[in-house]
XYZ file of C-alpha atoms in Angstrom:
260
model
C 109.834 147.217 119.416
C 111.975 150.472 118.603
C 110.295 153.780 117.664
C 111.500 155.450 114.849
C 111.044 159.012 113.059
C 111.229 159.547 109.138
C 111.977 162.871 108.178
C 112.742 163.899 104.391
C 111.052 166.393 102.246
C 111.759 164.309 99.471
C 108.369 162.048 99.146
C 109.969 159.464 97.603
C 112.891 159.011 99.269
C 110.646 158.954 102.281
C 108.671 156.305 100.650
C 111.398 154.226 100.033
C 112.866 153.865 102.981
C 109.264 153.487 104.829
C 108.480 150.647 102.451
C 111.615 148.907 101.346
C 113.389 148.714 105.015
C 112.730 145.201 106.723
C 111.402 146.944 110.226
C 109.754 143.854 112.254
C 112.938 142.552 111.333
C 114.690 145.342 113.416
C 112.574 144.977 115.747
C 111.192 148.172 114.845
C 108.289 150.418 114.188
C 107.718 154.124 112.088
C 106.006 156.239 114.882
C 106.027 159.246 111.777
C 106.823 160.864 109.310
C 107.670 164.623 108.168
C 108.812 166.490 105.057
C 110.267 169.439 107.200
C 112.216 169.817 109.867
C 109.077 172.287 111.798
C 106.784 169.469 111.844
C 109.616 166.426 112.417
C 110.190 168.412 115.979
C 106.794 168.503 116.817
C 105.974 164.995 115.986
C 109.930 164.108 117.570
C 108.540 165.489 121.010
C 104.786 163.524 120.735
C 105.841 160.506 119.659
C 109.259 160.192 121.812
C 110.971 157.808 118.926
C 113.914 155.747 119.870
C 115.588 156.840 116.575
C 115.580 159.300 114.056
C 116.776 158.929 110.556
C 116.393 162.752 108.865
C 118.038 164.619 105.437
C 120.007 166.913 106.543
C 118.231 169.464 104.116
C 114.804 170.079 104.961
C 112.657 172.955 104.834
C 112.280 174.557 108.337
C 114.943 173.558 110.096
C 118.089 171.161 108.367
C 119.229 167.567 109.755
C 121.483 169.474 111.520
C 119.227 172.486 113.437
C 116.816 169.453 114.089
C 119.521 167.589 115.976
C 120.515 170.560 117.572
C 117.017 171.610 119.404
C 116.130 167.857 119.752
C 119.013 166.682 121.858
C 118.589 169.662 123.963
C 115.388 168.042 125.382
C 115.545 164.208 124.688
C 119.441 163.283 124.650
C 119.076 159.881 124.378
C 117.311 159.778 120.749
C 119.795 158.746 118.387
C 120.075 160.583 115.356
C 121.016 158.692 111.422
C 121.662 161.991 109.099
C 121.666 161.686 105.585
C 123.400 163.542 103.462
C 125.413 164.017 100.088
C 127.793 166.048 101.910
C 131.317 164.505 102.609
C 133.105 167.583 103.973
C 135.424 167.538 107.335
C 132.724 170.749 108.503
C 129.884 168.402 107.713
C 131.519 165.626 109.904
C 132.521 167.965 112.636
C 129.167 169.542 113.246
C 127.775 165.819 113.313
C 130.531 165.305 115.991
C 129.643 168.024 118.118
C 125.668 167.451 118.186
C 125.993 163.792 118.692
C 124.615 162.495 115.488
C 124.922 159.056 115.932
C 126.043 158.220 112.329
C 125.466 159.507 108.855
C 124.301 157.605 105.170
C 125.150 158.932 101.866
C 123.305 159.610 99.261
C 122.438 157.516 97.698
C 120.818 155.397 100.128
C 122.161 151.485 100.330
C 119.498 150.122 102.457
C 121.673 147.122 103.845
C 123.839 150.200 105.136
C 121.050 151.811 106.719
C 120.157 148.631 108.199
C 123.820 147.771 109.551
C 123.173 151.390 111.347
C 120.637 151.042 112.779
C 121.134 147.886 114.511
C 124.323 149.219 115.633
C 122.017 152.394 117.093
C 119.610 150.088 118.682
C 122.700 147.990 120.205
C 123.851 150.778 121.575
C 120.055 151.840 123.220
C 120.150 148.761 124.554
C 123.828 149.155 125.803
C 123.228 152.903 127.766
C 120.306 150.802 129.076
C 121.785 148.274 131.117
C 124.240 151.088 132.623
C 121.334 153.051 133.746
C 120.001 150.054 135.005
C 122.516 149.491 136.872
C 122.927 152.182 138.780
C 119.383 151.570 140.268
C 118.671 149.431 143.078
C 118.064 145.875 142.068
C 114.868 145.707 144.215
C 113.764 148.880 142.793
C 110.300 148.011 141.305
C 109.610 149.927 137.481
C 107.546 152.960 138.618
C 110.584 153.556 141.776
C 113.321 153.450 139.311
C 112.654 157.704 139.086
C 113.300 158.344 142.560
C 116.146 155.428 142.650
C 117.341 157.279 139.984
C 117.588 161.164 141.543
C 118.226 159.975 144.864
C 121.436 157.799 143.548
C 122.602 161.326 142.614
C 122.158 163.551 145.974
C 123.547 160.078 148.043
C 126.886 160.419 146.195
C 126.681 164.635 145.994
C 129.524 164.802 148.532
C 132.009 162.944 146.315
C 131.010 166.173 142.931
C 132.749 168.896 142.546
C 131.956 171.986 144.661
C 130.760 173.433 140.928
C 128.498 170.426 140.461
C 126.854 170.837 144.119
C 126.092 173.951 143.451
C 124.216 173.576 140.248
C 122.178 170.590 141.935
C 121.413 173.321 144.291
C 120.111 175.741 141.564
C 118.413 172.752 140.046
C 115.998 171.586 143.686
C 115.459 175.490 143.769
C 113.768 176.185 140.140
C 112.371 172.483 139.708
C 108.843 174.609 138.957
C 110.604 176.684 136.044
C 111.881 175.707 132.393
C 115.032 174.588 133.582
C 117.765 174.150 130.729
C 121.284 172.995 130.068
C 121.977 176.663 128.499
C 120.532 179.062 131.105
C 122.071 177.180 133.667
C 124.927 177.417 132.328
C 124.605 181.251 132.058
C 123.438 181.162 135.457
C 126.849 179.972 136.258
C 128.853 181.622 134.022
C 130.214 178.536 131.964
C 129.160 177.218 128.447
C 126.983 174.718 128.474
C 129.119 171.824 126.422
C 131.361 172.305 130.169
C 128.736 172.220 132.170
C 127.328 169.271 130.770
C 130.706 167.468 130.461
C 131.349 168.052 134.468
C 127.961 166.700 135.542
C 128.239 163.665 133.417
C 131.753 163.066 134.364
C 130.234 163.519 138.144
C 127.338 162.387 138.490
C 127.296 159.445 135.556
C 124.282 160.719 134.412
C 123.385 163.373 131.650
C 121.990 167.261 132.557
C 118.933 166.414 130.739
C 118.343 162.962 132.271
C 118.354 164.174 136.500
C 116.549 167.277 135.375
C 113.656 165.413 133.773
C 113.517 163.187 136.367
C 113.398 165.179 139.017
C 110.507 167.198 137.394
C 108.417 163.677 136.993
C 109.497 162.936 139.986
C 107.938 165.800 141.778
C 105.135 166.017 139.417
C 104.000 162.407 140.675
C 103.857 163.609 144.299
C 101.942 166.619 143.071
C 99.039 164.674 140.874
C 98.997 162.338 144.208
C 96.841 165.329 145.377
C 93.216 164.900 144.084
C 92.824 169.642 143.615
C 95.511 169.184 141.002
C 94.696 168.194 136.805
C 96.978 166.751 135.221
C 97.714 169.653 132.760
C 97.839 171.851 136.032
C 100.648 169.738 137.100
C 102.779 169.762 133.958
C 102.570 173.788 133.827
C 103.702 173.530 137.246
C 106.968 172.075 137.000
C 107.555 173.541 133.439
C 106.035 171.967 130.600
C 104.110 173.994 129.158
C 102.990 171.606 126.788
C 100.858 168.961 127.992
C 101.108 166.411 125.202
C 104.455 166.257 126.090
C 104.641 166.179 129.552
C 102.205 163.294 128.894
C 103.970 161.478 126.628
C 107.364 162.078 128.639
C 105.648 161.079 132.021
C 104.275 157.755 130.399
C 107.686 157.138 128.525
C 109.364 157.046 132.387
C 106.658 155.709 134.876
C 105.170 153.350 131.810
C 101.186 154.457 132.606
C 99.701 158.039 131.803
C 99.865 160.789 134.645
C 96.573 160.515 136.701
C 96.411 156.847 136.068
C 97.367 154.329 138.651
C 100.743 152.204 137.590
C 99.311 148.561 136.431
């Protein structure tokens, strides 16, 4: 089932979405809720939902800021914003941040369910595309390595800048690698780096960095001298629970445990 997070500071609205939508019929489950953007961000990073439904106006981080922060770390999440705004400025910001869609107030359940179905369809399409770049013989636990090798094996076809970025990622794998930090290193904008990296490799910058770190973490975890939290720290994940969730989501088993 697909995991959904719901964020709204109006408890009545939150309860309405939670209780009146046929989640089982959508093949979804609500994994967490929050009434402010700060708690919302923490819960999203902890639960790793596939879809986030959030009000645009919330204390802490508003819906747009929450989207921006999460998209930097987990770009695959589909954000559906609930809003009373219909201005062009809001629409432009939403598009720039990669918001999947937005629902006007008052909420129409049929419209919301339609958008959720479309988000699920998009997730499934992206999953199939990702599977398409992996060797057919790859087993689930080998997909991360296959993903990385697929990028590296084609690097001669990439622009000189992307090749330099790949070298930079490899040399700085144990640090806190972010899109902005890397873009600053090469004196270019994050949006340009993101676009160029995706154009050349077919993969997002964040996905490649995440999988490179996880592959290295898997190698380190094979050494019994390292504890799980130590390995997380070594590859740049200071938050143990976040490292645990990301590792389990990609590999299908918890760090430090043998694959089933």
